[in-house]
XYZ file of C-alpha atoms in Angstrom:
334
model
C -16.137 -15.277 -5.766
C -14.130 -18.382 -4.993
C -15.994 -20.882 -2.841
C -12.841 -21.348 -0.772
C -11.849 -17.770 -0.016
C -13.907 -16.051 2.667
C -13.013 -12.392 3.360
C -14.136 -12.892 6.957
C -11.653 -15.741 7.450
C -7.956 -14.957 6.827
C -7.091 -18.657 7.120
C -9.227 -19.466 4.066
C -6.629 -17.907 1.756
C -3.523 -19.668 0.431
C -0.638 -18.438 2.598
C 3.007 -18.856 1.646
C 6.417 -17.880 2.992
C 9.671 -17.284 1.130
C 13.151 -15.882 1.640
C 13.162 -12.582 -0.236
C 15.933 -9.974 -0.327
C 17.480 -11.194 2.912
C 14.331 -11.511 5.029
C 11.397 -13.885 5.463
C 8.357 -12.736 3.500
C 4.743 -13.779 3.985
C 2.322 -13.532 1.100
C -1.003 -14.829 -0.167
C -0.967 -16.559 -3.563
C -4.300 -17.352 -5.205
C -5.363 -18.349 -8.717
C -3.959 -20.573 -11.442
C -0.206 -20.663 -11.928
C -0.553 -20.078 -15.664
C -2.803 -17.052 -15.260
C -1.845 -13.398 -15.736
C -0.273 -12.215 -12.457
C -1.491 -9.247 -10.429
C 0.452 -8.049 -7.383
C -1.579 -6.115 -4.794
C 0.420 -3.792 -2.533
C -0.937 -2.551 0.816
C -0.192 0.665 2.673
C -0.138 1.974 6.261
C -1.281 0.620 8.632
C -2.514 -2.334 6.653
C -1.677 -5.906 5.670
C -2.282 -8.280 2.795
C -5.718 -8.553 4.424
C -6.662 -5.071 3.240
C -7.198 -6.647 -0.187
C -9.403 -9.495 1.086
C -12.390 -8.412 -1.049
C -10.362 -7.853 -4.212
C -8.450 -11.164 -4.198
C -11.426 -13.521 -4.805
C -12.937 -11.096 -7.309
C -9.762 -10.998 -9.397
C -9.257 -14.754 -9.158
C -12.801 -15.251 -10.421
C -11.919 -13.063 -13.408
C -9.076 -15.449 -14.190
C -6.025 -13.811 -12.619
C -3.337 -15.127 -10.339
C -3.105 -12.738 -7.389
C -0.039 -12.325 -5.180
C -0.440 -10.178 -2.068
C 2.454 -9.706 0.374
C 2.683 -8.458 3.892
C 5.337 -5.844 3.194
C 8.641 -5.521 5.003
C 7.854 -4.468 8.563
C 4.286 -5.785 8.574
C 2.352 -8.829 9.747
C 4.059 -12.160 9.241
C 6.923 -10.693 7.192
C 10.130 -9.834 9.054
C 10.429 -6.327 10.495
C 14.160 -5.550 10.818
C 14.844 -3.186 13.713
C 16.612 0.032 12.761
C 18.296 2.199 15.377
C 17.604 5.952 15.194
C 20.159 7.618 12.949
C 21.170 4.414 11.146
C 21.055 5.780 7.606
C 22.099 2.568 5.890
C 19.718 0.549 8.007
C 16.740 2.748 7.195
C 17.596 2.401 3.508
C 16.286 -1.175 3.699
C 12.811 0.331 4.188
C 13.301 2.753 1.294
C 11.141 2.464 -1.792
C 13.987 1.249 -4.009
C 14.589 -1.685 -1.679
C 10.853 -2.352 -1.345
C 10.762 -2.568 -5.140
C 13.634 -5.044 -4.943
C 11.513 -7.037 -2.488
C 8.669 -7.142 -5.014
C 10.944 -8.104 -7.904
C 12.517 -10.926 -5.911
C 9.120 -12.080 -4.658
C 8.047 -12.396 -8.289
C 11.232 -14.350 -9.025
C 10.418 -16.802 -6.236
C 6.656 -17.071 -6.678
C 6.364 -16.908 -10.463
C 9.815 -17.250 -12.019
C 12.934 -15.251 -12.926
C 12.249 -12.065 -14.874
C 8.472 -12.626 -14.698
C 6.169 -9.656 -15.189
C 2.979 -8.571 -13.484
C 0.321 -5.926 -13.173
C 0.906 -3.988 -9.940
C -1.893 -2.263 -8.014
C -1.232 -0.439 -4.747
C -2.895 1.638 -2.043
C -1.272 4.346 0.110
C 2.423 3.406 0.561
C 1.686 0.442 -1.673
C 0.684 2.906 -4.398
C 3.942 4.797 -3.898
C 5.753 1.480 -4.207
C 4.102 0.406 -7.455
C 4.714 3.815 -9.042
C 8.385 3.461 -8.090
C 8.386 -0.095 -9.414
C 7.774 1.503 -12.820
C 10.985 3.516 -12.380
C 13.320 1.004 -10.734
C 12.103 -2.204 -12.441
C 10.167 -1.093 -15.545
C 10.841 -4.392 -17.295
C 8.782 -6.204 -14.635
C 5.640 -4.022 -14.842
C 2.955 -4.638 -17.474
C 0.444 -2.130 -16.120
C 0.050 -0.174 -12.903
C -2.830 0.929 -10.704
C -2.915 3.198 -7.671
C -5.509 4.069 -5.069
C -5.360 7.490 -3.380
C -1.674 8.265 -4.100
C -0.933 9.942 -7.452
C 2.278 9.583 -9.438
C 4.910 12.254 -8.979
C 8.292 12.103 -10.713
C 11.563 12.143 -8.743
C 12.368 15.467 -7.106
C 15.390 17.463 -8.244
C 15.813 18.951 -4.768
C 15.364 17.358 -1.364
C 12.182 18.362 0.446
C 12.422 18.021 4.226
C 9.490 16.664 6.247
C 8.965 20.168 7.624
C 8.822 21.660 4.121
C 6.415 18.923 3.082
C 4.052 19.740 5.940
C 4.246 23.439 5.136
C 3.040 22.664 1.606
C 0.453 20.096 2.715
C -0.580 20.857 6.331
C -2.806 17.768 6.531
C 0.418 15.720 6.633
C 1.473 17.113 9.999
C 1.036 13.639 11.488
C 4.157 12.585 9.576
C 6.291 14.742 11.880
C 4.965 12.598 14.730
C 5.436 9.350 12.849
C 9.143 9.919 12.159
C 9.953 10.293 15.869
C 11.492 7.130 17.337
C 9.295 7.458 20.441
C 6.133 7.052 18.350
C 6.784 3.311 17.948
C 6.135 2.676 21.614
C 3.291 5.193 21.812
C 1.286 3.267 19.228
C 2.450 -0.125 20.494
C 1.064 0.745 23.923
C -2.516 0.519 22.619
C -2.696 -1.154 19.215
C -6.522 -1.513 19.118
C -6.877 2.192 19.883
C -4.377 3.176 17.172
C -6.014 0.994 14.538
C -9.594 1.937 15.408
C -8.640 5.605 15.120
C -7.095 4.982 11.697
C -9.730 2.914 9.911
C -12.246 5.728 9.462
C -14.849 6.260 6.754
C -16.111 9.245 4.784
C -17.377 12.036 7.022
C -15.976 10.490 10.190
C -13.298 11.728 12.569
C -9.921 11.465 10.810
C -8.363 9.920 13.916
C -4.684 9.104 13.767
C -3.725 11.551 11.025
C -5.180 14.464 13.000
C -3.015 13.720 16.046
C 0.542 14.439 17.134
C 0.536 12.103 20.142
C -1.486 9.111 21.261
C -2.928 11.228 24.086
C -4.880 13.177 21.463
C -6.742 10.056 20.344
C -10.081 8.951 21.812
C -9.500 6.516 24.671
C -12.054 3.884 23.632
C -12.925 4.619 20.007
C -15.737 2.716 18.360
C -14.923 0.874 15.156
C -16.115 2.763 12.101
C -19.442 1.397 10.808
C -18.461 2.517 7.311
C -15.424 0.236 7.321
C -17.696 -2.771 7.927
C -14.990 -4.313 10.112
C -16.363 -7.240 12.073
C -14.915 -8.029 15.482
C -13.109 -11.033 13.995
C -11.555 -8.951 11.210
C -10.448 -6.259 13.638
C -8.961 -8.856 15.977
C -6.904 -10.222 13.083
C -5.441 -6.762 12.453
C -4.670 -6.302 16.141
C -3.051 -9.723 16.412
C -0.866 -9.139 13.363
C 0.286 -5.712 14.542
C 1.034 -7.160 17.970
C 3.578 -9.497 16.334
C 6.117 -6.805 15.485
C 4.461 -3.534 16.470
C 4.582 -0.220 14.651
C 8.367 0.100 14.331
C 8.499 -1.454 10.864
C 5.476 0.389 9.442
C 6.668 3.750 10.791
C 10.121 3.186 9.308
C 8.584 3.745 5.884
C 7.970 7.374 6.918
C 11.618 7.733 7.955
C 12.949 7.090 4.460
C 12.399 10.506 2.921
C 16.102 11.315 2.565
C 17.120 7.878 1.272
C 14.220 7.816 -1.190
C 15.421 11.136 -2.584
C 18.986 9.847 -2.867
C 17.891 6.580 -4.477
C 15.995 8.498 -7.158
C 18.891 10.649 -8.332
C 20.070 9.491 -11.732
C 18.576 8.395 -15.007
C 15.062 7.389 -13.958
C 11.949 7.875 -16.060
C 9.864 10.932 -15.278
C 6.739 9.767 -17.081
C 4.657 6.604 -16.991
C 3.960 5.247 -20.479
C 2.315 1.895 -19.674
C -1.437 1.550 -18.979
C -2.233 3.123 -15.607
C -5.264 3.397 -13.336
C -5.696 6.128 -10.718
C -8.579 5.748 -8.244
C -9.183 8.862 -6.168
C -11.059 8.976 -2.873
C -13.238 12.088 -2.801
C -13.181 12.376 1.002
C -9.602 11.342 1.721
C -8.436 13.864 4.331
C -4.743 13.142 3.729
C -4.777 12.729 -0.056
C -7.514 14.870 -1.628
C -8.119 14.388 -5.367
C -6.642 17.817 -6.153
C -3.218 16.276 -5.554
C -3.647 14.290 -8.779
C -4.312 17.300 -10.985
C -0.973 16.991 -12.842
C -1.250 13.284 -13.580
C -2.618 13.531 -17.140
C 0.594 15.319 -18.141
C 2.770 12.676 -16.459
C 0.955 9.437 -17.339
C 0.188 8.957 -21.023
C -2.218 5.981 -20.848
C -4.166 7.076 -17.790
C -7.620 6.064 -16.607
C -8.856 8.172 -13.672
C -11.831 7.332 -11.472
C -13.266 8.733 -8.237
C -15.226 7.099 -5.446
C -17.063 8.866 -2.641
C -15.042 7.339 0.170
C -12.372 8.222 2.669
C -8.863 6.751 2.542
C -9.512 3.022 2.986
C -11.341 2.518 -0.288
C -10.913 -1.279 -0.353
C -12.897 -1.626 2.884
C -15.419 1.182 2.501
C -16.492 0.545 -1.114
C -15.092 -2.911 -2.010
C -17.662 -3.795 -4.667
C -17.450 -0.450 -6.426
C -13.656 -0.622 -6.435
C -13.749 -4.152 -7.813
C -15.875 -3.017 -10.753
C -13.476 -0.160 -11.518
C -10.463 -2.468 -11.466
C -12.235 -5.154 -13.497
C -13.408 -2.686 -16.149
C -9.902 -1.219 -16.426
C -8.278 -4.627 -16.809
C -10.749 -5.478 -19.557
C -10.228 -2.127 -21.294
C -6.449 -2.481 -21.440
C -6.624 -6.088 -22.582
C -4.828 -7.411 -19.524
C -3.180 -10.697 -20.346
C -3.416 -10.078 -24.100
C -0.562 -9.265 -26.477
C -1.353 -5.540 -26.488
C 0.017 -5.166 -22.933
């Protein structure tokens, strides 16, 4: 682990800002500028900080690691979108998020540069879609919790989605415009109810209003979140609130539209899929079709709930490190 980077101290990382795809982006950039680049992509409701244990580990292995706060999160701009603004919400769609990542690489590394992309939750969705929208920029891809699924031929409404996967009922709450203010009204409560470990109350995803959440929830001991770490999350979410993060859930229609056309339906580059055995929202069974869709697939499981990077950081690091070594990351075979 780098002597400079301290996972307990967000300020100990190398923070940068850049103009990317029309907005101001914040990202962490660690490692040597001539090293193989890895981009780490966070999900909901997370930040670059969700990868705080993986960044120093990967830098120690010899990688350059770039970790953004995504559009809508933390110190990156969170454009406000009025309800019903279809073109506005498109800016939070996965195709545009992929454009964000491509342009961030242009700025941070150089035009047409390539990287290994690893994502969690919505970040995993984003890196899978990066393989479709910008395949020339992706050397290898890794995902935590969210499996690859090819573009749909028919639009699936949120209601149809929940009928197929009832554990996603919370998404019907998240897409309501009133939910922004509900969660903004008590950010510590919302976050404490989300960062839950294996075998614990599933919190936010089991609710359909903030009134269904515990009033003063304890922080999960399995997440190992210190008071200082939790305060950083709360402070960052207080900057722009939940409007930006929840907008990602409101992109279902535009994501479908953006994926109509001649996009790949299989992943042929080296890929890692890390499943969380006790993820209430994304159980491992959802990845059962992946071997038929991803030709160079490595699949692993960890006995954790959804936030693998916090609950089992060391075990996850070993899995990622072993995979990178196995695929010859940085060598000519990639």
